[in-house]
Amino acid sequence: MKNKTLRCMIEGALFIAIAQVLSMLKLWEMPWGGSVTLAMVPILLFAVRWGVGPGLAAGFVFGILQFTFDGGFAIGWQSIIGDYLLAFTALGLAGLWHGKRGDVYVGTLIGGFARFLVHYVVGATVWAEYMPEEFFGMSMHSPWFYSLLYNLAYMLPNIVICLVVFVLLDQPLKKYIRGEDLQK
């Protein structure tokens, strides 16, 4: 049991470090924060392999690193807690599907949607005063609608990219993705 705990901690640290490096390789970035990267892949994979507790912890640590090293794009403590600590911690909810059929795929949808939901609520409440009059060629009248569009613009591609990566890795790394190597 002691070796398994140590392995979980080491693997978590490695996956968090990989996620941090991947977060710096932005495919696309929104003007007020949020970007399309591969950074969610290691965090979601770790959560699905080890479960919800370790997944939440890894997401929380990753959120701290994102705030610290990604420029800390926030407008107050509410934004720091919501957009960094809670949103990235929510990725760990992918671990709810640990050991179940469709684990990494359903886990990605759960973790990705949970992160989106946090950003959506923070965007509609904390960031509401910064809502532009026009966004994506549409007049903005509701901060809830604006936050929906804004956060979907980068979260939906992130979720889709994670799913595609997991489909591509499924055959060659099936036992690893499903945590079968941990059963020994």
PDB file of C-alpha atoms in Angstrom:
ATOM      1  CA  MET A   1       0.000   0.000   0.000  1.00  0.00           C
ATOM      2  CA  LYS A   2       2.861   2.330   0.836  1.00  0.00           C
ATOM      3  CA  ASN A   3       4.427   1.839  -2.621  1.00  0.00           C
ATOM      4  CA  LYS A   4       1.074   2.484  -4.319  1.00  0.00           C
ATOM      5  CA  THR A   5       0.671   5.789  -2.460  1.00  0.00           C
ATOM      6  CA  LEU A   6       4.191   6.806  -3.395  1.00  0.00           C
ATOM      7  CA  ARG A   7       3.558   5.832  -7.013  1.00  0.00           C
ATOM      8  CA  CYS A   8       0.359   7.909  -7.044  1.00  0.00           C
ATOM      9  CA  MET A   9       2.200  10.962  -5.697  1.00  0.00           C
ATOM     10  CA  ILE A  10       5.099  10.623  -8.145  1.00  0.00           C
ATOM     11  CA  GLU A  11       2.803  10.014 -11.101  1.00  0.00           C
ATOM     12  CA  GLY A  12       0.653  12.961 -10.010  1.00  0.00           C
ATOM     13  CA  ALA A  13       3.671  15.256  -9.844  1.00  0.00           C
ATOM     14  CA  LEU A  14       4.845  14.137 -13.289  1.00  0.00           C
ATOM     15  CA  PHE A  15       1.402  14.548 -14.852  1.00  0.00           C
ATOM     16  CA  ILE A  16       0.997  18.004 -13.295  1.00  0.00           C
ATOM     17  CA  ALA A  17       4.424  19.027 -14.652  1.00  0.00           C
ATOM     18  CA  ILE A  18       3.527  17.718 -18.114  1.00  0.00           C
ATOM     19  CA  ALA A  19       0.209  19.573 -17.971  1.00  0.00           C
ATOM     20  CA  GLN A  20       1.993  22.778 -17.013  1.00  0.00           C
ATOM     21  CA  VAL A  21       4.387  22.499 -19.955  1.00  0.00           C
ATOM     22  CA  LEU A  22       1.521  21.688 -22.328  1.00  0.00           C
ATOM     23  CA  SER A  23      -0.413  24.715 -21.047  1.00  0.00           C
ATOM     24  CA  MET A  24       2.380  26.955 -22.315  1.00  0.00           C
ATOM     25  CA  LEU A  25       1.979  25.590 -25.849  1.00  0.00           C
ATOM     26  CA  LYS A  26      -1.199  27.443 -26.721  1.00  0.00           C
ATOM     27  CA  LEU A  27      -2.997  26.556 -29.926  1.00  0.00           C
ATOM     28  CA  TRP A  28      -5.349  29.523 -29.459  1.00  0.00           C
ATOM     29  CA  GLU A  29      -5.958  32.083 -26.710  1.00  0.00           C
ATOM     30  CA  MET A  30      -9.012  34.145 -25.781  1.00  0.00           C
ATOM     31  CA  PRO A  31      -8.560  37.866 -25.051  1.00  0.00           C
ATOM     32  CA  TRP A  32      -9.616  37.754 -21.354  1.00  0.00           C
ATOM     33  CA  GLY A  33      -8.117  34.398 -20.470  1.00  0.00           C
ATOM     34  CA  GLY A  34      -8.814  30.839 -21.486  1.00  0.00           C
ATOM     35  CA  SER A  35      -6.918  28.994 -24.180  1.00  0.00           C
ATOM     36  CA  VAL A  36      -6.915  25.852 -26.256  1.00  0.00           C
ATOM     37  CA  THR A  37      -4.086  23.534 -25.223  1.00  0.00           C
ATOM     38  CA  LEU A  38      -3.392  19.879 -24.503  1.00  0.00           C
ATOM     39  CA  ALA A  39      -2.985  20.603 -20.778  1.00  0.00           C
ATOM     40  CA  MET A  40      -6.181  18.860 -19.666  1.00  0.00           C
ATOM     41  CA  VAL A  41      -5.048  15.497 -21.087  1.00  0.00           C
ATOM     42  CA  PRO A  42      -2.582  14.548 -18.296  1.00  0.00           C
ATOM     43  CA  ILE A  43      -4.861  15.776 -15.494  1.00  0.00           C
ATOM     44  CA  LEU A  44      -7.886  13.896 -16.841  1.00  0.00           C
ATOM     45  CA  LEU A  45      -5.802  10.772 -17.433  1.00  0.00           C
ATOM     46  CA  PHE A  46      -4.412  10.904 -13.904  1.00  0.00           C
ATOM     47  CA  ALA A  47      -7.900  11.341 -12.427  1.00  0.00           C
ATOM     48  CA  VAL A  48      -9.305   8.403 -14.393  1.00  0.00           C
ATOM     49  CA  ARG A  49      -6.327   6.206 -13.435  1.00  0.00           C
ATOM     50  CA  TRP A  50      -6.290   7.010  -9.708  1.00  0.00           C
ATOM     51  CA  GLY A  51      -9.804   8.147  -8.844  1.00  0.00           C
ATOM     52  CA  VAL A  52     -11.585  11.283  -7.767  1.00  0.00           C
ATOM     53  CA  GLY A  53      -9.560  12.125  -4.622  1.00  0.00           C
ATOM     54  CA  PRO A  54      -6.120  12.146  -6.236  1.00  0.00           C
ATOM     55  CA  GLY A  55      -7.672  13.699  -9.360  1.00  0.00           C
ATOM     56  CA  LEU A  56      -9.094  16.636  -7.393  1.00  0.00           C
ATOM     57  CA  ALA A  57      -5.751  17.125  -5.648  1.00  0.00           C
ATOM     58  CA  ALA A  58      -3.865  17.128  -8.965  1.00  0.00           C
ATOM     59  CA  GLY A  59      -6.343  19.577 -10.472  1.00  0.00           C
ATOM     60  CA  PHE A  60      -5.994  21.881  -7.450  1.00  0.00           C
ATOM     61  CA  VAL A  61      -2.189  21.909  -7.664  1.00  0.00           C
ATOM     62  CA  PHE A  62      -2.400  22.480 -11.420  1.00  0.00           C
ATOM     63  CA  GLY A  63      -4.765  25.416 -10.776  1.00  0.00           C
ATOM     64  CA  ILE A  64      -2.220  26.993  -8.428  1.00  0.00           C
ATOM     65  CA  LEU A  65       0.508  26.564 -11.047  1.00  0.00           C
ATOM     66  CA  GLN A  66      -1.740  28.022 -13.741  1.00  0.00           C
ATOM     67  CA  PHE A  67      -2.382  31.128 -11.668  1.00  0.00           C
ATOM     68  CA  THR A  68       1.280  31.454 -10.726  1.00  0.00           C
ATOM     69  CA  PHE A  69       2.936  30.794 -14.075  1.00  0.00           C
ATOM     70  CA  ASP A  70       0.267  31.572 -16.677  1.00  0.00           C
ATOM     71  CA  GLY A  71       0.118  35.253 -15.812  1.00  0.00           C
ATOM     72  CA  GLY A  72      -2.595  35.016 -13.172  1.00  0.00           C
ATOM     73  CA  PHE A  73      -5.260  36.692 -15.314  1.00  0.00           C
ATOM     74  CA  ALA A  74      -7.808  37.583 -12.624  1.00  0.00           C
ATOM     75  CA  ILE A  75      -9.772  40.616 -11.464  1.00  0.00           C
ATOM     76  CA  GLY A  76     -10.008  39.786  -7.775  1.00  0.00           C
ATOM     77  CA  TRP A  77      -9.928  37.015  -5.245  1.00  0.00           C
ATOM     78  CA  GLN A  78     -13.260  35.642  -6.516  1.00  0.00           C
ATOM     79  CA  SER A  79     -11.775  35.187  -9.955  1.00  0.00           C
ATOM     80  CA  ILE A  80      -8.635  33.558  -8.550  1.00  0.00           C
ATOM     81  CA  ILE A  81     -10.675  31.068  -6.542  1.00  0.00           C
ATOM     82  CA  GLY A  82     -13.189  30.411  -9.332  1.00  0.00           C
ATOM     83  CA  ASP A  83     -11.166  30.515 -12.551  1.00  0.00           C
ATOM     84  CA  TYR A  84      -8.071  28.835 -11.168  1.00  0.00           C
ATOM     85  CA  LEU A  85      -8.577  26.861  -7.973  1.00  0.00           C
ATOM     86  CA  LEU A  86     -12.148  25.589  -8.467  1.00  0.00           C
ATOM     87  CA  ALA A  87     -12.148  25.269 -12.254  1.00  0.00           C
ATOM     88  CA  PHE A  88      -8.975  23.209 -12.497  1.00  0.00           C
ATOM     89  CA  THR A  89      -9.840  21.187  -9.390  1.00  0.00           C
ATOM     90  CA  ALA A  90     -13.113  20.280 -11.127  1.00  0.00           C
ATOM     91  CA  LEU A  91     -11.113  18.383 -13.756  1.00  0.00           C
ATOM     92  CA  GLY A  92     -10.477  15.795 -11.049  1.00  0.00           C
ATOM     93  CA  LEU A  93     -14.153  14.843 -11.168  1.00  0.00           C
ATOM     94  CA  ALA A  94     -13.150  12.736 -14.162  1.00  0.00           C
ATOM     95  CA  GLY A  95     -12.050  10.284 -11.475  1.00  0.00           C
ATOM     96  CA  LEU A  96     -15.713   9.568 -10.720  1.00  0.00           C
ATOM     97  CA  TRP A  97     -15.559   7.270 -13.737  1.00  0.00           C
ATOM     98  CA  HIS A  98     -12.419   5.467 -12.506  1.00  0.00           C
ATOM     99  CA  GLY A  99     -12.622   1.767 -13.322  1.00  0.00           C
ATOM    100  CA  LYS A 100     -15.944   2.016 -15.142  1.00  0.00           C
ATOM    101  CA  ARG A 101     -16.794   1.272 -18.746  1.00  0.00           C
ATOM    102  CA  GLY A 102     -15.861   4.150 -21.066  1.00  0.00           C
ATOM    103  CA  ASP A 103     -13.711   5.507 -18.245  1.00  0.00           C
ATOM    104  CA  VAL A 104     -11.456   8.021 -19.975  1.00  0.00           C
ATOM    105  CA  TYR A 105     -14.153   9.211 -22.390  1.00  0.00           C
ATOM    106  CA  VAL A 106     -16.954   9.696 -19.876  1.00  0.00           C
ATOM    107  CA  GLY A 107     -14.413  11.023 -17.377  1.00  0.00           C
ATOM    108  CA  THR A 108     -13.270  13.611 -19.935  1.00  0.00           C
ATOM    109  CA  LEU A 109     -16.854  14.735 -20.483  1.00  0.00           C
ATOM    110  CA  ILE A 110     -17.507  14.962 -16.731  1.00  0.00           C
ATOM    111  CA  GLY A 111     -14.251  16.770 -15.888  1.00  0.00           C
ATOM    112  CA  GLY A 112     -14.426  19.041 -18.933  1.00  0.00           C
ATOM    113  CA  PHE A 113     -18.068  19.955 -18.311  1.00  0.00           C
ATOM    114  CA  ALA A 114     -17.386  20.592 -14.611  1.00  0.00           C
ATOM    115  CA  ARG A 115     -14.513  22.948 -15.479  1.00  0.00           C
ATOM    116  CA  PHE A 116     -16.683  24.683 -18.090  1.00  0.00           C
ATOM    117  CA  LEU A 117     -19.493  25.086 -15.555  1.00  0.00           C
ATOM    118  CA  VAL A 118     -17.208  26.810 -13.051  1.00  0.00           C
ATOM    119  CA  HIS A 119     -15.833  29.184 -15.704  1.00  0.00           C
ATOM    120  CA  TYR A 120     -19.387  29.839 -16.934  1.00  0.00           C
ATOM    121  CA  VAL A 121     -20.693  30.851 -13.493  1.00  0.00           C
ATOM    122  CA  VAL A 122     -17.598  32.942 -12.698  1.00  0.00           C
ATOM    123  CA  GLY A 123     -17.834  34.603 -16.117  1.00  0.00           C
ATOM    124  CA  ALA A 124     -21.505  35.486 -15.689  1.00  0.00           C
ATOM    125  CA  THR A 125     -21.079  36.827 -12.157  1.00  0.00           C
ATOM    126  CA  VAL A 126     -17.551  38.049 -11.467  1.00  0.00           C
ATOM    127  CA  TRP A 127     -16.670  39.079 -15.045  1.00  0.00           C
ATOM    128  CA  ALA A 128     -20.149  40.429 -15.918  1.00  0.00           C
ATOM    129  CA  GLU A 129     -19.132  44.087 -15.690  1.00  0.00           C
ATOM    130  CA  TYR A 130     -16.543  43.528 -18.444  1.00  0.00           C
ATOM    131  CA  MET A 131     -19.079  42.147 -20.930  1.00  0.00           C
ATOM    132  CA  PRO A 132     -18.630  43.849 -24.310  1.00  0.00           C
ATOM    133  CA  GLU A 133     -21.546  45.285 -26.246  1.00  0.00           C
ATOM    134  CA  GLU A 134     -20.767  42.928 -29.118  1.00  0.00           C
ATOM    135  CA  PHE A 135     -19.166  39.480 -29.168  1.00  0.00           C
ATOM    136  CA  PHE A 136     -18.813  37.099 -32.124  1.00  0.00           C
ATOM    137  CA  GLY A 137     -20.813  39.617 -34.168  1.00  0.00           C
ATOM    138  CA  MET A 138     -23.794  39.485 -31.793  1.00  0.00           C
ATOM    139  CA  SER A 139     -25.163  42.134 -29.439  1.00  0.00           C
ATOM    140  CA  MET A 140     -24.647  41.119 -25.835  1.00  0.00           C
ATOM    141  CA  HIS A 141     -27.471  41.810 -23.381  1.00  0.00           C
ATOM    142  CA  SER A 142     -27.031  39.025 -20.853  1.00  0.00           C
ATOM    143  CA  PRO A 143     -23.815  38.190 -18.993  1.00  0.00           C
ATOM    144  CA  TRP A 144     -25.033  34.569 -18.817  1.00  0.00           C
ATOM    145  CA  PHE A 145     -25.276  34.323 -22.599  1.00  0.00           C
ATOM    146  CA  TYR A 146     -21.949  36.118 -23.056  1.00  0.00           C
ATOM    147  CA  SER A 147     -20.247  33.799 -20.568  1.00  0.00           C
ATOM    148  CA  LEU A 148     -21.758  30.779 -22.314  1.00  0.00           C
ATOM    149  CA  LEU A 149     -20.352  31.854 -25.693  1.00  0.00           C
ATOM    150  CA  TYR A 150     -17.011  32.995 -24.323  1.00  0.00           C
ATOM    151  CA  ASN A 151     -16.296  29.867 -22.300  1.00  0.00           C
ATOM    152  CA  LEU A 152     -17.623  27.445 -24.912  1.00  0.00           C
ATOM    153  CA  ALA A 153     -15.261  29.051 -27.435  1.00  0.00           C
ATOM    154  CA  TYR A 154     -12.231  27.532 -25.721  1.00  0.00           C
ATOM    155  CA  MET A 155     -13.625  24.767 -23.501  1.00  0.00           C
ATOM    156  CA  LEU A 156     -15.430  22.877 -26.258  1.00  0.00           C
ATOM    157  CA  PRO A 157     -12.251  22.606 -28.395  1.00  0.00           C
ATOM    158  CA  ASN A 158     -10.289  21.556 -25.285  1.00  0.00           C
ATOM    159  CA  ILE A 159     -12.753  18.759 -24.541  1.00  0.00           C
ATOM    160  CA  VAL A 160     -12.836  17.605 -28.164  1.00  0.00           C
ATOM    161  CA  ILE A 161      -9.021  17.623 -28.370  1.00  0.00           C
ATOM    162  CA  CYS A 162      -8.791  15.511 -25.210  1.00  0.00           C
ATOM    163  CA  LEU A 163     -11.278  12.997 -26.598  1.00  0.00           C
ATOM    164  CA  VAL A 164      -9.366  12.787 -29.888  1.00  0.00           C
ATOM    165  CA  VAL A 165      -6.055  12.266 -28.064  1.00  0.00           C
ATOM    166  CA  PHE A 166      -7.585   9.506 -25.950  1.00  0.00           C
ATOM    167  CA  VAL A 167      -9.034   7.801 -29.043  1.00  0.00           C
ATOM    168  CA  LEU A 168      -5.589   7.894 -30.671  1.00  0.00           C
ATOM    169  CA  LEU A 169      -3.894   6.552 -27.537  1.00  0.00           C
ATOM    170  CA  ASP A 170      -6.550   3.977 -26.668  1.00  0.00           C
ATOM    171  CA  GLN A 171      -5.113   0.986 -28.533  1.00  0.00           C
ATOM    172  CA  PRO A 172      -1.401   1.438 -27.817  1.00  0.00           C
ATOM    173  CA  LEU A 173      -1.896   2.475 -24.167  1.00  0.00           C
ATOM    174  CA  LYS A 174      -5.167   0.748 -23.246  1.00  0.00           C
ATOM    175  CA  LYS A 175      -3.852  -1.015 -20.124  1.00  0.00           C
ATOM    176  CA  TYR A 176      -2.152   2.140 -18.914  1.00  0.00           C
ATOM    177  CA  ILE A 177      -5.136   4.425 -19.555  1.00  0.00           C
ATOM    178  CA  ARG A 178      -7.443   2.060 -17.700  1.00  0.00           C
ATOM    179  CA  GLY A 179      -5.027   1.679 -14.787  1.00  0.00           C
ATOM    180  CA  GLU A 180      -4.573  -2.070 -15.297  1.00  0.00           C
ATOM    181  CA  ASP A 181      -0.868  -1.630 -14.529  1.00  0.00           C
ATOM    182  CA  LEU A 182      -1.865  -0.490 -11.014  1.00  0.00           C
ATOM    183  CA  GLN A 183      -3.572  -3.789 -10.185  1.00  0.00           C
ATOM    184  CA  LYS A 184      -0.258  -5.641  -9.825  1.00  0.00           C
TER     185      LYS A 184
END
